mmCIF file of C-alpha atoms in Angstrom:
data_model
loop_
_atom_site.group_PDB
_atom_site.id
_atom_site.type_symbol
_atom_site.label_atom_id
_atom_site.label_comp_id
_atom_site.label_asym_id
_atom_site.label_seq_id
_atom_site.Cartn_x
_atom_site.Cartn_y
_atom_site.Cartn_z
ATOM 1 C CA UNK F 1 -60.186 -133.989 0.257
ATOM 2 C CA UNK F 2 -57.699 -136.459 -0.440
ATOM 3 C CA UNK F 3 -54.421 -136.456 2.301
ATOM 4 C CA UNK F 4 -50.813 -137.497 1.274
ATOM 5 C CA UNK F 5 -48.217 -138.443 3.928
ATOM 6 C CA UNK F 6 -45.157 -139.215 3.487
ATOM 7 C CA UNK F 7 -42.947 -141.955 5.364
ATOM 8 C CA UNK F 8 -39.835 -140.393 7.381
ATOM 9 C CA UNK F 9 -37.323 -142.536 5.503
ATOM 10 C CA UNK F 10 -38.806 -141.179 1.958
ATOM 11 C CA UNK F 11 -38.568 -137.569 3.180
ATOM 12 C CA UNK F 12 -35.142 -138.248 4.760
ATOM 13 C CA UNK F 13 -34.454 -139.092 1.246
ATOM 14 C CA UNK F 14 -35.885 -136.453 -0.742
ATOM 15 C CA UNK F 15 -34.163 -134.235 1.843
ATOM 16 C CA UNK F 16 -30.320 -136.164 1.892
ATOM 17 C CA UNK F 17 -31.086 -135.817 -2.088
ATOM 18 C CA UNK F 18 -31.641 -132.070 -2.259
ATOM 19 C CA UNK F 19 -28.760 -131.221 -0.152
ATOM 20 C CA UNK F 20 -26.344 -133.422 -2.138
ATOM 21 C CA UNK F 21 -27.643 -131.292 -5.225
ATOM 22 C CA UNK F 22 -26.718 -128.247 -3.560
ATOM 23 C CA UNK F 23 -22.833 -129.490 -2.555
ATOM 24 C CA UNK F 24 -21.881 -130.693 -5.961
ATOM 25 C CA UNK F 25 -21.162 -127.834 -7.373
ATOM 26 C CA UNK F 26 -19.664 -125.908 -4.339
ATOM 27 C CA UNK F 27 -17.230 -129.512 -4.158
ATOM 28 C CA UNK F 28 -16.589 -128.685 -7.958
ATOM 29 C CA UNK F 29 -15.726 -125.147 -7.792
ATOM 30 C CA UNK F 30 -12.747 -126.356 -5.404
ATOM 31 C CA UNK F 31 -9.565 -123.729 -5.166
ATOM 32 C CA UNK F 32 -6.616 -125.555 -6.876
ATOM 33 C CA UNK F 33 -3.734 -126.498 -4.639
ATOM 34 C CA UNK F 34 -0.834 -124.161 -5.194
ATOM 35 C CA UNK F 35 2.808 -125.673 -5.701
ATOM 36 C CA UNK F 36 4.907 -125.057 -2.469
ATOM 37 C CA UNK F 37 7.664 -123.277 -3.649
ATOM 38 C CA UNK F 38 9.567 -121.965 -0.588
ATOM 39 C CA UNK F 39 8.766 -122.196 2.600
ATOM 40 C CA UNK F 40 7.146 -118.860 2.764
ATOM 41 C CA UNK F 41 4.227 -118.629 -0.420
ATOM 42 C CA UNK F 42 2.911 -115.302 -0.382
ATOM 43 C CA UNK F 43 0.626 -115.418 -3.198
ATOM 44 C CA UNK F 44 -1.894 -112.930 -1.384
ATOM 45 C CA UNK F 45 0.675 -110.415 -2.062
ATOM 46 C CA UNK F 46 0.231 -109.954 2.049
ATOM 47 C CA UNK F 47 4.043 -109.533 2.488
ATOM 48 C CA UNK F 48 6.845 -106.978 1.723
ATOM 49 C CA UNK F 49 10.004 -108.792 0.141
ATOM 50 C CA UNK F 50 11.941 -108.210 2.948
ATOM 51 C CA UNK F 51 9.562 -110.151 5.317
ATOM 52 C CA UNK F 52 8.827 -112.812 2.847
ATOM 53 C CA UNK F 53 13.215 -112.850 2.628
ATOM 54 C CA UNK F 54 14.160 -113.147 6.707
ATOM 55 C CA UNK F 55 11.032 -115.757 7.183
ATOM 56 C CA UNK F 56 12.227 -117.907 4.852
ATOM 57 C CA UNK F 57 15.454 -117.823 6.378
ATOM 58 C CA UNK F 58 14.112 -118.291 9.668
ATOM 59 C CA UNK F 59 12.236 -121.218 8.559
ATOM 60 C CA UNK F 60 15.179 -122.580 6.260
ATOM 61 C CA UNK F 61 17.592 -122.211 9.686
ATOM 62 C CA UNK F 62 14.786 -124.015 12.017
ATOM 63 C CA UNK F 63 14.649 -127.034 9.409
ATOM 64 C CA UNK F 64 17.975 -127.465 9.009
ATOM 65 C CA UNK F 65 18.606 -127.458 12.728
ATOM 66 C CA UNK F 66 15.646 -130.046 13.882
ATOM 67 C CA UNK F 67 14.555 -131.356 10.520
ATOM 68 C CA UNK F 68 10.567 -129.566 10.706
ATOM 69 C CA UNK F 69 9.132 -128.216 8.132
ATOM 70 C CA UNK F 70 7.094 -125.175 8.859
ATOM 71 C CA UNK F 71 5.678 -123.420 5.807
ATOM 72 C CA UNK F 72 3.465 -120.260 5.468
ATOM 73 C CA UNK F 73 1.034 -120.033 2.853
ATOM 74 C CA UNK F 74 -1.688 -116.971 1.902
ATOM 75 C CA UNK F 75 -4.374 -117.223 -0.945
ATOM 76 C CA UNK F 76 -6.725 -114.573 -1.874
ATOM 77 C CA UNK F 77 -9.482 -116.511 -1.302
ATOM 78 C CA UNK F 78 -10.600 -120.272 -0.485
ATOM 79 C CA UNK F 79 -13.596 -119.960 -2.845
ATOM 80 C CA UNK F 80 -16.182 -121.452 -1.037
ATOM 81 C CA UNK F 81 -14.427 -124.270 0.187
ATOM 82 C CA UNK F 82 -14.345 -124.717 4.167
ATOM 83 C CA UNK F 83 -10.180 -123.774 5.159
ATOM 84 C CA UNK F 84 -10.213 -127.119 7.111
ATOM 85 C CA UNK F 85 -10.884 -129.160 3.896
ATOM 86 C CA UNK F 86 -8.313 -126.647 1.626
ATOM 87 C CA UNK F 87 -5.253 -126.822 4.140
ATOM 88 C CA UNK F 88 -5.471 -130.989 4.337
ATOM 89 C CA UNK F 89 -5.514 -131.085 0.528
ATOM 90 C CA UNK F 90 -2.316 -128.600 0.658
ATOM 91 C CA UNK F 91 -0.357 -130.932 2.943
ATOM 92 C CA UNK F 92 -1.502 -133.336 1.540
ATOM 93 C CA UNK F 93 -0.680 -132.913 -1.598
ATOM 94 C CA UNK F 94 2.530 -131.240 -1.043
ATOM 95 C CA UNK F 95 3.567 -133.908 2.010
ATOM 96 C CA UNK F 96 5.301 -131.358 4.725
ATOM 97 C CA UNK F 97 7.380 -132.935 7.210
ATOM 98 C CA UNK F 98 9.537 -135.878 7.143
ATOM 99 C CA UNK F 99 8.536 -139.552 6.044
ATOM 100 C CA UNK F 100 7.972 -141.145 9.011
ATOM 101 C CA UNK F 101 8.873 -138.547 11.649
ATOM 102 C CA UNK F 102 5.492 -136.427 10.094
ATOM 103 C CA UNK F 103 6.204 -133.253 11.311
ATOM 104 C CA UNK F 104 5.501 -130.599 8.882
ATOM 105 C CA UNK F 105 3.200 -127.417 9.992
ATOM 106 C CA UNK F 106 1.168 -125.191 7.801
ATOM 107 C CA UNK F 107 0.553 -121.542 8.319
ATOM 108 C CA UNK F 108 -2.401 -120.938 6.589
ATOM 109 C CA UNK F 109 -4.015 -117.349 5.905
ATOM 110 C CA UNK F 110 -7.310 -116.771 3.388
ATOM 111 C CA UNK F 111 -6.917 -112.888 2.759
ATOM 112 C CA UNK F 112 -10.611 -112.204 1.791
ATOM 113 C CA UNK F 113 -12.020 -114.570 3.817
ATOM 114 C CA UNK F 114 -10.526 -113.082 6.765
ATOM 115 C CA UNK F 115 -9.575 -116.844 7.895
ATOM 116 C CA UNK F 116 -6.615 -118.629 9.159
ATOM 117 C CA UNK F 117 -5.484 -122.306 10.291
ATOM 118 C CA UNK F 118 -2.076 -123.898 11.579
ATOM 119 C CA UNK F 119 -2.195 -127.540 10.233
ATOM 120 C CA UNK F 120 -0.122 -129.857 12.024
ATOM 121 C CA UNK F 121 1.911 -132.763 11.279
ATOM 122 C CA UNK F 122 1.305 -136.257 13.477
ATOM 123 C CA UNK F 123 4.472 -135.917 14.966
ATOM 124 C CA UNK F 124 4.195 -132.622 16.156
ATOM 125 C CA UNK F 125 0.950 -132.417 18.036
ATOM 126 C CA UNK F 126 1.815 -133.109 21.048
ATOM 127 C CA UNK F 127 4.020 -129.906 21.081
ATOM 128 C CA UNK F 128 1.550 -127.633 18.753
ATOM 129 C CA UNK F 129 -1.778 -128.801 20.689
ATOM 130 C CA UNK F 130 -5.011 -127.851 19.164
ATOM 131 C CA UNK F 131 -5.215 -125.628 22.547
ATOM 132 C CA UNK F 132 -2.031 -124.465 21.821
ATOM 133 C CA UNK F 133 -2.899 -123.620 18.056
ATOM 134 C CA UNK F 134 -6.463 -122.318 18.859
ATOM 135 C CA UNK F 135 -4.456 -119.531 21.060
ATOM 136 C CA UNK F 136 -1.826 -118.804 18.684
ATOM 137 C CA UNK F 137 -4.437 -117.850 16.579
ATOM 138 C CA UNK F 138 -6.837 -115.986 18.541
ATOM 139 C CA UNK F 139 -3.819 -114.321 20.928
ATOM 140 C CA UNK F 140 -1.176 -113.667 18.732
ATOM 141 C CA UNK F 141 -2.207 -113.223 14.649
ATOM 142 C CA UNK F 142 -5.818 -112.155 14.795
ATOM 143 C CA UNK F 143 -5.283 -109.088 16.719
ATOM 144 C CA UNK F 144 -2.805 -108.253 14.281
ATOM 145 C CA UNK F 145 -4.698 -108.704 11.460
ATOM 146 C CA UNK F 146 -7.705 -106.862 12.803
ATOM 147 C CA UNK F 147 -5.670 -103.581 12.621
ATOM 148 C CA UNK F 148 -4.327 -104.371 9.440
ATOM 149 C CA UNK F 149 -1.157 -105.436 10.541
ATOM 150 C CA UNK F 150 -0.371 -108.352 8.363
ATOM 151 C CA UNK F 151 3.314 -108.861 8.373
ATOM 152 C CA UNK F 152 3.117 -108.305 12.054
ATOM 153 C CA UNK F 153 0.589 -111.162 12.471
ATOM 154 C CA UNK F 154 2.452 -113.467 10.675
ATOM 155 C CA UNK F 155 5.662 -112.774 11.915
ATOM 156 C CA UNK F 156 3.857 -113.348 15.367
ATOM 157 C CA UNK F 157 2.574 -116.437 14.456
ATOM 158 C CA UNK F 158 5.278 -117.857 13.151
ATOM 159 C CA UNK F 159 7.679 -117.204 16.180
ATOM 160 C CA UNK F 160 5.070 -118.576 18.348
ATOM 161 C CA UNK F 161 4.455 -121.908 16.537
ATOM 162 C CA UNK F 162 8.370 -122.385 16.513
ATOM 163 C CA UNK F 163 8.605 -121.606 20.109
ATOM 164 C CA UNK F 164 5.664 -123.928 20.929
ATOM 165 C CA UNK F 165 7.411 -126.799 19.447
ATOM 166 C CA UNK F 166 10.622 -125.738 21.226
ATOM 167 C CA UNK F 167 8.190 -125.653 24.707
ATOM 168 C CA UNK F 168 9.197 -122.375 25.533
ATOM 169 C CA UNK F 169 5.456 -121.774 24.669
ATOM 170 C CA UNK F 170 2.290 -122.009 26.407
ATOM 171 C CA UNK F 171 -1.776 -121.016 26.309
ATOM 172 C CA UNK F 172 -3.746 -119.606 29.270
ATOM 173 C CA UNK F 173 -5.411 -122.199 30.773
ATOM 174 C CA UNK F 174 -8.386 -119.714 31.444
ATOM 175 C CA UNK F 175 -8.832 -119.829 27.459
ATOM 176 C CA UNK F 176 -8.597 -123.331 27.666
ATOM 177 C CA UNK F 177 -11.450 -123.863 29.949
ATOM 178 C CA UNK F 178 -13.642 -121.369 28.317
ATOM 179 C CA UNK F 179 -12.631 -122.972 24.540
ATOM 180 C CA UNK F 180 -13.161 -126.532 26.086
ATOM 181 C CA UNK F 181 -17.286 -125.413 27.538
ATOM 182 C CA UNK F 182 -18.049 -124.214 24.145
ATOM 183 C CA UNK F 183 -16.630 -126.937 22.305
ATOM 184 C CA UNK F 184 -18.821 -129.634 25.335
ATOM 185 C CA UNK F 185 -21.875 -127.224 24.655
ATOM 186 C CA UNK F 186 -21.351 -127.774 20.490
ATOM 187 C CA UNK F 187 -20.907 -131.528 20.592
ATOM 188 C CA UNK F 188 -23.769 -131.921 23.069
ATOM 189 C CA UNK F 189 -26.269 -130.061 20.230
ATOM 190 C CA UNK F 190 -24.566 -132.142 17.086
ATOM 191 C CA UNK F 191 -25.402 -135.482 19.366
ATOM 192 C CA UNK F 192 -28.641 -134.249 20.036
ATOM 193 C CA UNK F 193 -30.027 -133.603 16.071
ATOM 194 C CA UNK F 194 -27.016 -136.135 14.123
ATOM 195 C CA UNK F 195 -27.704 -138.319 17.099
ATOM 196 C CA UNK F 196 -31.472 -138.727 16.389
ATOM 197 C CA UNK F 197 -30.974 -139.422 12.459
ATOM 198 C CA UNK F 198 -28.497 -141.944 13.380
ATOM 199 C CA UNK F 199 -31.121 -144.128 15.623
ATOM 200 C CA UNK F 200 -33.299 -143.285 12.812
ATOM 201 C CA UNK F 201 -31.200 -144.768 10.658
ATOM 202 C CA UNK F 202 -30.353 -147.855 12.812
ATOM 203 C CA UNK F 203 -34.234 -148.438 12.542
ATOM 204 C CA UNK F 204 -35.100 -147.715 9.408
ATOM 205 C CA UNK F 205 -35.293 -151.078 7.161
ATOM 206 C CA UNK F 206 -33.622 -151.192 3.536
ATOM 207 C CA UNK F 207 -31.732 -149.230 1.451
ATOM 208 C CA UNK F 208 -33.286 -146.047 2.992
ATOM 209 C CA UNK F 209 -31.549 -146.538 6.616
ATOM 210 C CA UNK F 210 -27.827 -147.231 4.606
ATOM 211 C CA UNK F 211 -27.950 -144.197 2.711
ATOM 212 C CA UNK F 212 -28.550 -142.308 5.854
ATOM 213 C CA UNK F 213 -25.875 -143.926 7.319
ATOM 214 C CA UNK F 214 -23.380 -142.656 4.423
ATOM 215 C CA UNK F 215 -24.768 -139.480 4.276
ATOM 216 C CA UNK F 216 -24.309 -138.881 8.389
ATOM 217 C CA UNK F 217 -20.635 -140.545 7.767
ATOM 218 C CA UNK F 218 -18.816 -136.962 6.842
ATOM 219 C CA UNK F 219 -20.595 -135.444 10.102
ATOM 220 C CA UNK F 220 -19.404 -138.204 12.836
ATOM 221 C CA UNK F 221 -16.057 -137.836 11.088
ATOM 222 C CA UNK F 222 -15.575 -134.020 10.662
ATOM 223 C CA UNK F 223 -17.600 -132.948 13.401
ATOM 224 C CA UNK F 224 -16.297 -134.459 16.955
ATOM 225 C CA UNK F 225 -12.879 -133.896 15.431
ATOM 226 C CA UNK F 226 -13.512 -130.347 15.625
ATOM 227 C CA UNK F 227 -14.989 -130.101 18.588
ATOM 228 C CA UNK F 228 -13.669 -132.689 20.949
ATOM 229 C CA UNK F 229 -9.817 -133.109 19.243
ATOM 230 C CA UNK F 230 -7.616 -135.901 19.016
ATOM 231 C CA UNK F 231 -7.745 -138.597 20.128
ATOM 232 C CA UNK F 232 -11.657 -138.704 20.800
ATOM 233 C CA UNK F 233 -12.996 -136.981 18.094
ATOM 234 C CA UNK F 234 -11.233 -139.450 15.186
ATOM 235 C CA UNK F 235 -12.206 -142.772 18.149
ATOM 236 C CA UNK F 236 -15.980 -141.816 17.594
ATOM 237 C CA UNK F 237 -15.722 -141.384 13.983
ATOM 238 C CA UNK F 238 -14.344 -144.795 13.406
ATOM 239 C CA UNK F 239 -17.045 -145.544 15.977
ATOM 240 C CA UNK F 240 -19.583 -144.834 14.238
ATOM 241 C CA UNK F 241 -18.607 -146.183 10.623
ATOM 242 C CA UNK F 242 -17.506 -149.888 12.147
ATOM 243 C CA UNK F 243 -19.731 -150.110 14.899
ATOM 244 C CA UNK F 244 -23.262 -148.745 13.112
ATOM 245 C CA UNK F 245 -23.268 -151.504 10.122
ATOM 246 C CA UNK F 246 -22.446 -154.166 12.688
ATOM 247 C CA UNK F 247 -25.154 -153.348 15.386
ATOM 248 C CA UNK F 248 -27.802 -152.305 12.188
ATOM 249 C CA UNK F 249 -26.935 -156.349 10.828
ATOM 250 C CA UNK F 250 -27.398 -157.510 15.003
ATOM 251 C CA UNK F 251 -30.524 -155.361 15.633
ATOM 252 C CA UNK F 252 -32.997 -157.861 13.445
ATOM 253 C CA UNK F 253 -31.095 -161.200 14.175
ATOM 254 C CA UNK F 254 -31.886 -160.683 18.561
ATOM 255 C CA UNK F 255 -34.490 -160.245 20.971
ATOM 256 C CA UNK F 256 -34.073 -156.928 22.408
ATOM 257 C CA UNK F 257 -33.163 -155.769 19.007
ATOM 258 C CA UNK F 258 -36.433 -157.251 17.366
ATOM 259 C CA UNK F 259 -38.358 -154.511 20.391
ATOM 260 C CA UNK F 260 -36.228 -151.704 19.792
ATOM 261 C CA UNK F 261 -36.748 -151.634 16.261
ATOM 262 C CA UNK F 262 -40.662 -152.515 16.753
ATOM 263 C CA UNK F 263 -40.531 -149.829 19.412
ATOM 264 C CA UNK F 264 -39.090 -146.979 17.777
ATOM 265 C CA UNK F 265 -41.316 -148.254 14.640
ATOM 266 C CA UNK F 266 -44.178 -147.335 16.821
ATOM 267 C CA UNK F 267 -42.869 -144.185 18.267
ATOM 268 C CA UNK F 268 -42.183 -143.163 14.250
ATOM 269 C CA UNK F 269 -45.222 -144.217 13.279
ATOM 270 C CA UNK F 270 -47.668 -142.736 16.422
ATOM 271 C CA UNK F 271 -45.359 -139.499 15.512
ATOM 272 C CA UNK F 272 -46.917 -139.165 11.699
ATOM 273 C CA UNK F 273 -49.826 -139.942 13.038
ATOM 274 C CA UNK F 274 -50.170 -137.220 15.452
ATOM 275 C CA UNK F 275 -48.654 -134.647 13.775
ATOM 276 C CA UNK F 276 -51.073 -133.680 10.355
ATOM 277 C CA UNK F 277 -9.287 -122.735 -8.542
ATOM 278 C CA UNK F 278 -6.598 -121.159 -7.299
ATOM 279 C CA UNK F 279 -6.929 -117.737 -7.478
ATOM 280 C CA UNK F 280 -2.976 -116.281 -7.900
ATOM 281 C CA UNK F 281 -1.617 -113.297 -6.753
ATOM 282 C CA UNK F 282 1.779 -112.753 -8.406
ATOM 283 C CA UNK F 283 3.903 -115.231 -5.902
ATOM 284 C CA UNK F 284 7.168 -114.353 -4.954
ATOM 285 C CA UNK F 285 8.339 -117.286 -2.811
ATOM 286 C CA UNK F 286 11.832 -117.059 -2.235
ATOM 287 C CA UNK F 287 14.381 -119.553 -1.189
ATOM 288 C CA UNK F 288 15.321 -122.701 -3.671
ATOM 289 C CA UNK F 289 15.534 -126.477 -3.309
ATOM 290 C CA UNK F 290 12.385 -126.699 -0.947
ATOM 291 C CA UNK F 291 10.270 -130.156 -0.829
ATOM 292 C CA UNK F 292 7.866 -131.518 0.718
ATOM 293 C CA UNK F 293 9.580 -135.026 2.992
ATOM 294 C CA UNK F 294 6.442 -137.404 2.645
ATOM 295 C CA UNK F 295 4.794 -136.468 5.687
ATOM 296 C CA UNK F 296 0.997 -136.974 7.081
ATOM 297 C CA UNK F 297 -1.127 -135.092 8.846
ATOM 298 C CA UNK F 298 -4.125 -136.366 10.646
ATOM 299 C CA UNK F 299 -6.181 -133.244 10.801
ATOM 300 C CA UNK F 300 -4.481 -131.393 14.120
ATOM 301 C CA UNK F 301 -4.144 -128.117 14.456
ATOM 302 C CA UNK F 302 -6.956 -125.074 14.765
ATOM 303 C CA UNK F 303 -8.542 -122.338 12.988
ATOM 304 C CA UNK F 304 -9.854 -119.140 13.275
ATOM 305 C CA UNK F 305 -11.051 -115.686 11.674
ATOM 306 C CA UNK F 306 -10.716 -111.954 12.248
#
């Protein structure tokens, strides 16, 4: 009986290949980015008229009094498409928050995908922490929203974001503990499978070991972000994408390089051995003359689901 084997780059391959097939189309089927007309976009049809009416006042009073932008957006759905990725490409897109003082914020609620996300601006995380966000979220809208109180939640979230960046708001530092253990315990697991592919990677000759490098790229920069926050989680991303091509070019060209590779060649090798579109809801955004001010975002904030 004949026996095939394969070679763990070539099955690295074949397996990087097969998921790539699989996230084209979800990456084509993304939800169109709606235009910001107001700062409160109700196109979830979530809101009565009269709520949609004194929030957009609110808002419209708290910019013209310190210059934020704070903007509340529902969708009916996100269509697949993760709500980090969707609410980037919103303020992105629409640029909340003044050029150069970046401090725009994003309410963000998916109706049928029971999710939500505050996106903040660069200049305003140090007021609207991740922490901070993560309890709006979890303290103040989901609750709401469980019972089917929308226009509560909202409303709730929205004075809670705008006293957060006043400081006359705070999260339990119980939560934070608690939030910051699971967070430890997640990162610990992604280093412990991404961080095996990557050695892999740094040992694996040719074009095999590069394309594994690119294809772990949108993990090391989505994934300590997430977990770990600003600014660690962005640090090791740009970590990894400078520092892996320049220690994969020194690993060959020095001594203990030359046995690490040949070492964890070995170990590989002993190892086969061994082992045999926008979906629109009638908007009624109300308020005139709004704009996005050119601001960035860097990816702050925190999201959550009921």
């Amino acid at each position: 009986m004949r026996t095939y084997q394969t070679t763990v780059p070539a099955a690295l391959a074949i397996l990087a290949g097969i998921l790539l097939v699989c996230l084209v189309p979800l990456a084509a089927e993304a939800t169109e980015v709606p235009f910001l007309a107001g700062r409160v976009n109700d196109t979830a049809e979530m809101l009565s008229a009269e709520t949609e009416s004194q929030l957009e006042s609110l808002l419209a009073q708290h910019e013209d009094s310190t210059s934020n932008q704070v903007v509340v957006l529902t969708i009916a759905s996100l269509e697949n498409e993760a709500i980090e990725e969707y609410s980037i490409r919103v303020v992105d897109t629409s640029k909340l928050g003044q050029k150069g003082k970046d401090n725009g914020v994003l309410l963000l609620i998916a109706r049928d995908d029971r999710q939500v996300r505050i996106e903040v601006g660069r200049g305003l995380e140090g007021a609207l922490t991740d922490l901070t966000c993560s309890h709006i979220i979890r303290n103040e809208i989901v609750p709401n929203f469980k019972s089917g109180e929308y226009e509560r939640g909202v409303r709730a979230g929205v004075d809670a974001i705008l006293a957060a960046i006043a400081g006359e708001y705070t999260a339990d530092e119980e939560d934070g503990v608690e939030e910051l253990g699971v967070n430890i315990i997640a990162f610990l697991f992604f280093l412990l499978v991404v961080g095996l592919f990557t050695v892999i990677a740094l040992v694996t000759p040719g074009c095999a070991g590069w394309f594994l490098y690119a294809f772990l790229l949108p993990f090391w920069a989505a994934f300590p972000f997430a977990t770990l926050g600003s600014p660690v989680g962005p640090a090791l991303g740009i970590l990894y994408a400078v520092g892996f091509p320049i220690l994969k070019l020194l690993l060959p060209k020095s001594d203990w390089g030359k046995k690490v590779v040949k070492g964890m060649g070995s170990a590989l090798a002993s190892g086969r051995g061994g082992r045999g579109g926008w979906s629109s809801g009638g908007s009624r955004s109300s308020g005139g003359g709004f704009s996005g001010g050119g601001g960035s975002f860097s990816g702050g904030g925190s999201s959550g689901s009921w």
